[in-house]
Coordinates of C-alpha atoms in Angstrom, one line a residue:
X4 CA 19.6 -25.8 -3.7
X5 CA 20.5 -24.4 0.1
X6 CA 17.7 -24.0 2.5
X7 CA 18.3 -22.2 5.5
X8 CA 15.8 -22.3 8.2
X9 CA 15.5 -19.0 10.3
X10 CA 13.4 -19.8 12.9
X11 CA 11.4 -23.0 13.7
X12 CA 8.9 -23.3 16.4
X13 CA 7.9 -26.8 17.7
X14 CA 5.5 -28.5 20.2
X15 CA 8.0 -31.0 21.4
X16 CA 6.7 -34.4 23.2
X17 CA 2.9 -32.7 22.9
X18 CA 1.5 -36.0 24.8
X19 CA 4.4 -36.8 27.4
X20 CA 3.7 -36.9 30.9
X21 CA 3.9 -33.9 32.8
X22 CA 6.9 -34.9 35.1
X23 CA 9.2 -35.7 32.1
X24 CA 12.7 -33.9 32.4
X25 CA 13.7 -30.9 30.4
X26 CA 16.2 -32.9 28.7
X27 CA 14.2 -35.7 27.5
X28 CA 13.5 -35.4 23.5
X29 CA 11.3 -38.8 23.4
X30 CA 7.7 -38.6 21.9
X31 CA 5.7 -36.6 19.0
X32 CA 6.5 -33.5 17.7
X33 CA 4.5 -30.8 15.6
X34 CA 5.4 -27.3 14.5
X35 CA 5.6 -24.4 12.5
X36 CA 9.1 -22.7 10.5
X37 CA 9.5 -20.1 8.1
X38 CA 13.0 -20.5 5.9
X39 CA 14.9 -18.6 3.5
X40 CA 16.0 -20.4 0.1
X41 CA 19.4 -19.9 -1.7
X42 CA 19.5 -21.7 -4.9
X43 CA 22.2 -22.1 -7.6
X44 CA 20.7 -23.4 -10.8
X45 CA 22.9 -23.9 -13.8
X46 CA 22.6 -25.7 -17.1
X47 CA 23.3 -25.8 -20.8
X48 CA 21.9 -23.8 -23.9
X49 CA 22.3 -25.9 -27.0
X50 CA 21.4 -24.1 -30.0
X51 CA 21.4 -26.2 -33.3
X52 CA 20.9 -25.9 -36.9
X53 CA 17.2 -24.3 -38.0
X54 CA 15.0 -23.5 -41.0
X55 CA 16.0 -20.0 -39.7
X56 CA 19.8 -19.8 -41.0
X57 CA 21.0 -17.8 -43.6
X58 CA 18.1 -15.5 -43.3
X59 CA 18.3 -12.2 -44.7
X60 CA 19.7 -10.2 -42.2
X61 CA 20.3 -12.7 -39.7
X62 CA 23.2 -12.3 -36.7
X63 CA 25.1 -15.3 -37.1
X64 CA 25.5 -14.9 -33.3
X65 CA 21.8 -15.6 -32.3
X66 CA 19.9 -18.5 -31.5
X67 CA 18.0 -19.6 -34.7
X68 CA 20.3 -17.9 -36.9
X69 CA 23.7 -19.4 -36.9
X70 CA 25.2 -20.2 -40.0
X71 CA 28.2 -21.6 -38.6
X72 CA 28.7 -24.6 -36.1
X73 CA 26.3 -25.2 -33.3
X74 CA 26.7 -22.7 -30.1
X75 CA 26.8 -24.5 -27.0
X76 CA 26.6 -21.9 -23.9
X77 CA 26.6 -22.9 -20.3
X78 CA 24.4 -20.8 -17.8
X79 CA 24.0 -20.4 -14.0
X80 CA 21.9 -18.0 -11.7
X81 CA 20.7 -17.7 -8.6
X82 CA 16.9 -17.8 -7.2
X83 CA 16.0 -16.7 -3.6
X84 CA 13.0 -16.1 -1.6
X85 CA 11.2 -17.3 1.1
X86 CA 8.9 -20.3 2.3
X87 CA 6.6 -21.2 5.5
X88 CA 4.6 -24.3 6.4
X89 CA 4.2 -27.0 9.5
X90 CA 6.1 -30.1 10.4
X91 CA 5.4 -33.3 12.4
X92 CA 7.4 -36.3 13.6
X93 CA 8.6 -38.3 16.8
X94 CA 11.7 -38.5 18.2
X95 CA 13.0 -41.4 20.4
X96 CA 16.0 -40.6 22.8
X97 CA 18.7 -43.6 24.0
X98 CA 21.0 -42.1 26.6
X99 CA 22.2 -38.9 25.1
X100 CA 21.1 -40.1 21.8
X101 CA 18.0 -39.3 19.8
X102 CA 16.7 -40.8 16.8
X103 CA 13.6 -39.1 14.9
X104 CA 11.8 -39.3 11.7
X105 CA 10.3 -36.3 10.6
X106 CA 8.5 -34.8 7.6
X107 CA 7.4 -31.0 6.5
X108 CA 5.3 -29.3 4.1
X109 CA 5.9 -25.6 2.8
X110 CA 4.7 -23.0 0.4
X111 CA 6.1 -19.9 -0.7
X112 CA 7.8 -18.3 -3.8
X113 CA 11.5 -18.9 -4.7
X114 CA 12.4 -16.9 -8.1
X115 CA 15.2 -16.4 -10.2
X116 CA 16.4 -15.7 -13.9
X117 CA 18.9 -14.9 -16.4
X118 CA 19.2 -13.0 -19.8
X119 CA 21.7 -14.0 -22.5
X120 CA 21.6 -11.4 -25.5
X121 CA 25.1 -12.8 -26.9
X122 CA 22.9 -15.9 -28.0
X123 CA 19.4 -14.6 -27.4
X124 CA 17.9 -16.7 -24.9
X125 CA 16.5 -16.7 -21.6
X126 CA 15.5 -19.1 -18.5
X127 CA 13.2 -18.3 -15.6
X128 CA 12.5 -20.5 -12.7
X129 CA 10.1 -20.4 -10.0
X130 CA 9.6 -22.7 -7.1
X131 CA 6.1 -22.5 -5.0
X132 CA 5.9 -25.9 -2.8
X133 CA 8.7 -27.6 -0.9
X134 CA 8.4 -31.0 1.1
X135 CA 10.5 -33.5 2.7
X136 CA 10.3 -36.8 4.5
X137 CA 13.6 -37.0 6.8
X138 CA 15.4 -39.2 9.2
X139 CA 17.2 -37.3 12.2
X140 CA 20.5 -38.1 14.6
X141 CA 21.1 -36.0 17.4
X142 CA 23.0 -35.6 20.3
X143 CA 21.2 -34.5 23.5
X144 CA 23.4 -32.1 25.6
X145 CA 21.1 -31.0 28.4
X146 CA 18.5 -28.6 27.1
X147 CA 20.3 -28.4 23.4
X148 CA 20.0 -30.7 20.9
X149 CA 22.8 -31.2 17.9
X150 CA 21.6 -33.1 15.1
X151 CA 22.1 -34.2 11.1
X152 CA 18.9 -34.6 8.9
X153 CA 18.7 -36.1 5.4
X154 CA 16.0 -37.7 3.5
X155 CA 14.0 -37.4 0.6
X156 CA 12.8 -34.0 -0.8
X157 CA 10.0 -33.0 -3.2
X158 CA 9.5 -29.5 -4.8
X159 CA 7.1 -28.3 -7.2
X160 CA 9.3 -26.5 -10.0
X161 CA 8.7 -24.1 -13.1
X162 CA 11.2 -23.1 -15.7
X163 CA 10.5 -21.1 -18.7
X164 CA 12.8 -20.9 -21.9
X165 CA 12.9 -18.0 -24.1
X166 CA 14.9 -18.2 -27.6
X167 CA 14.7 -15.7 -28.6
X168 CA 14.2 -13.3 -25.9
X169 CA 10.7 -12.4 -25.2
X170 CA 9.4 -15.1 -27.5
X171 CA 8.7 -18.2 -25.0
X172 CA 9.3 -21.8 -26.3
X173 CA 8.5 -24.1 -23.7
X174 CA 8.8 -24.8 -20.4
X175 CA 9.0 -27.5 -17.8
X176 CA 6.7 -27.7 -15.0
X177 CA 5.8 -30.6 -12.3
X178 CA 7.2 -32.3 -8.7
X179 CA 10.6 -32.8 -8.9
X180 CA 12.3 -35.8 -6.6
X181 CA 15.7 -35.1 -5.3
X182 CA 17.8 -35.8 -1.8
X183 CA 18.2 -33.3 0.9
X184 CA 20.8 -33.1 4.2
X185 CA 22.0 -30.6 6.7
X186 CA 21.9 -30.4 10.4
X187 CA 20.7 -27.7 13.1
X188 CA 20.4 -26.6 16.8
X189 CA 17.3 -27.2 18.8
X190 CA 16.9 -25.5 22.5
X191 CA 13.9 -27.0 24.6
X192 CA 12.5 -23.9 26.3
X193 CA 10.3 -25.9 28.2
X194 CA 9.2 -29.7 28.3
X195 CA 6.7 -29.2 25.6
X196 CA 8.2 -26.4 23.5
X197 CA 11.8 -26.2 21.8
X198 CA 13.3 -23.4 19.0
X199 CA 15.6 -24.7 16.3
X200 CA 17.5 -23.2 13.5
X201 CA 18.6 -25.6 10.5
X202 CA 20.5 -25.2 7.5
X203 CA 19.5 -27.8 4.7
X204 CA 21.1 -28.5 1.0
X205 CA 18.8 -29.8 -1.4
X206 CA 19.8 -31.5 -5.0
X207 CA 16.7 -31.8 -7.5
X208 CA 18.8 -33.4 -10.1
X209 CA 19.0 -32.5 -13.7
X210 CA 15.9 -31.7 -16.2
X211 CA 16.1 -31.7 -19.8
X212 CA 13.8 -29.4 -22.2
X213 CA 14.0 -29.3 -26.0
X214 CA 12.3 -27.6 -28.7
X215 CA 14.0 -28.6 -32.0
X216 CA 13.1 -25.6 -33.8
X217 CA 14.2 -23.1 -31.3
X218 CA 16.6 -24.8 -29.5
X219 CA 17.5 -27.4 -27.1
X220 CA 17.9 -26.9 -23.3

């Protein structure tokens, strides 16, 4: 899952003394952000033999009606959408190097689906919650901070399955845990305000769903 932070506004060094220099990134940070999510999702659909095999008028290419060996279909589709939320953290600066710890929470709607009429099945995914706890390592270049970030990601993902199309056979739903990593560029507008753009990639691993009557996913 690719996550592009289009705009982020942070209150940096909120409690720093007024005499702090513009290039000092040390101190607590809180802010708001919005993001566009572009996700590539893929999996394997396995349709085993079932009690419906060989039924009169059955189409041997359809799930639940195969009279030959089990068909296995690989699928992939794209999910897109927007998220918005807030983040908080703390930065420590050592000469020109900046270390930080940050967490963020966002809500929104990221959806996508695919229908495969050849084997009569469909998959739909929706994600409406996103959070992470990450470390940060950057280099301060005056008012600019170039940094990399990575850590643990949490997302509420629901995936629904249909086989045959139009007939729901089940779903997986719940918080998925994975990893996230990327980088960004921040600009210090004033000693207490900065604007940043960030790109992150998130991997939530694999999750399986099984329905022995209609098919395995």
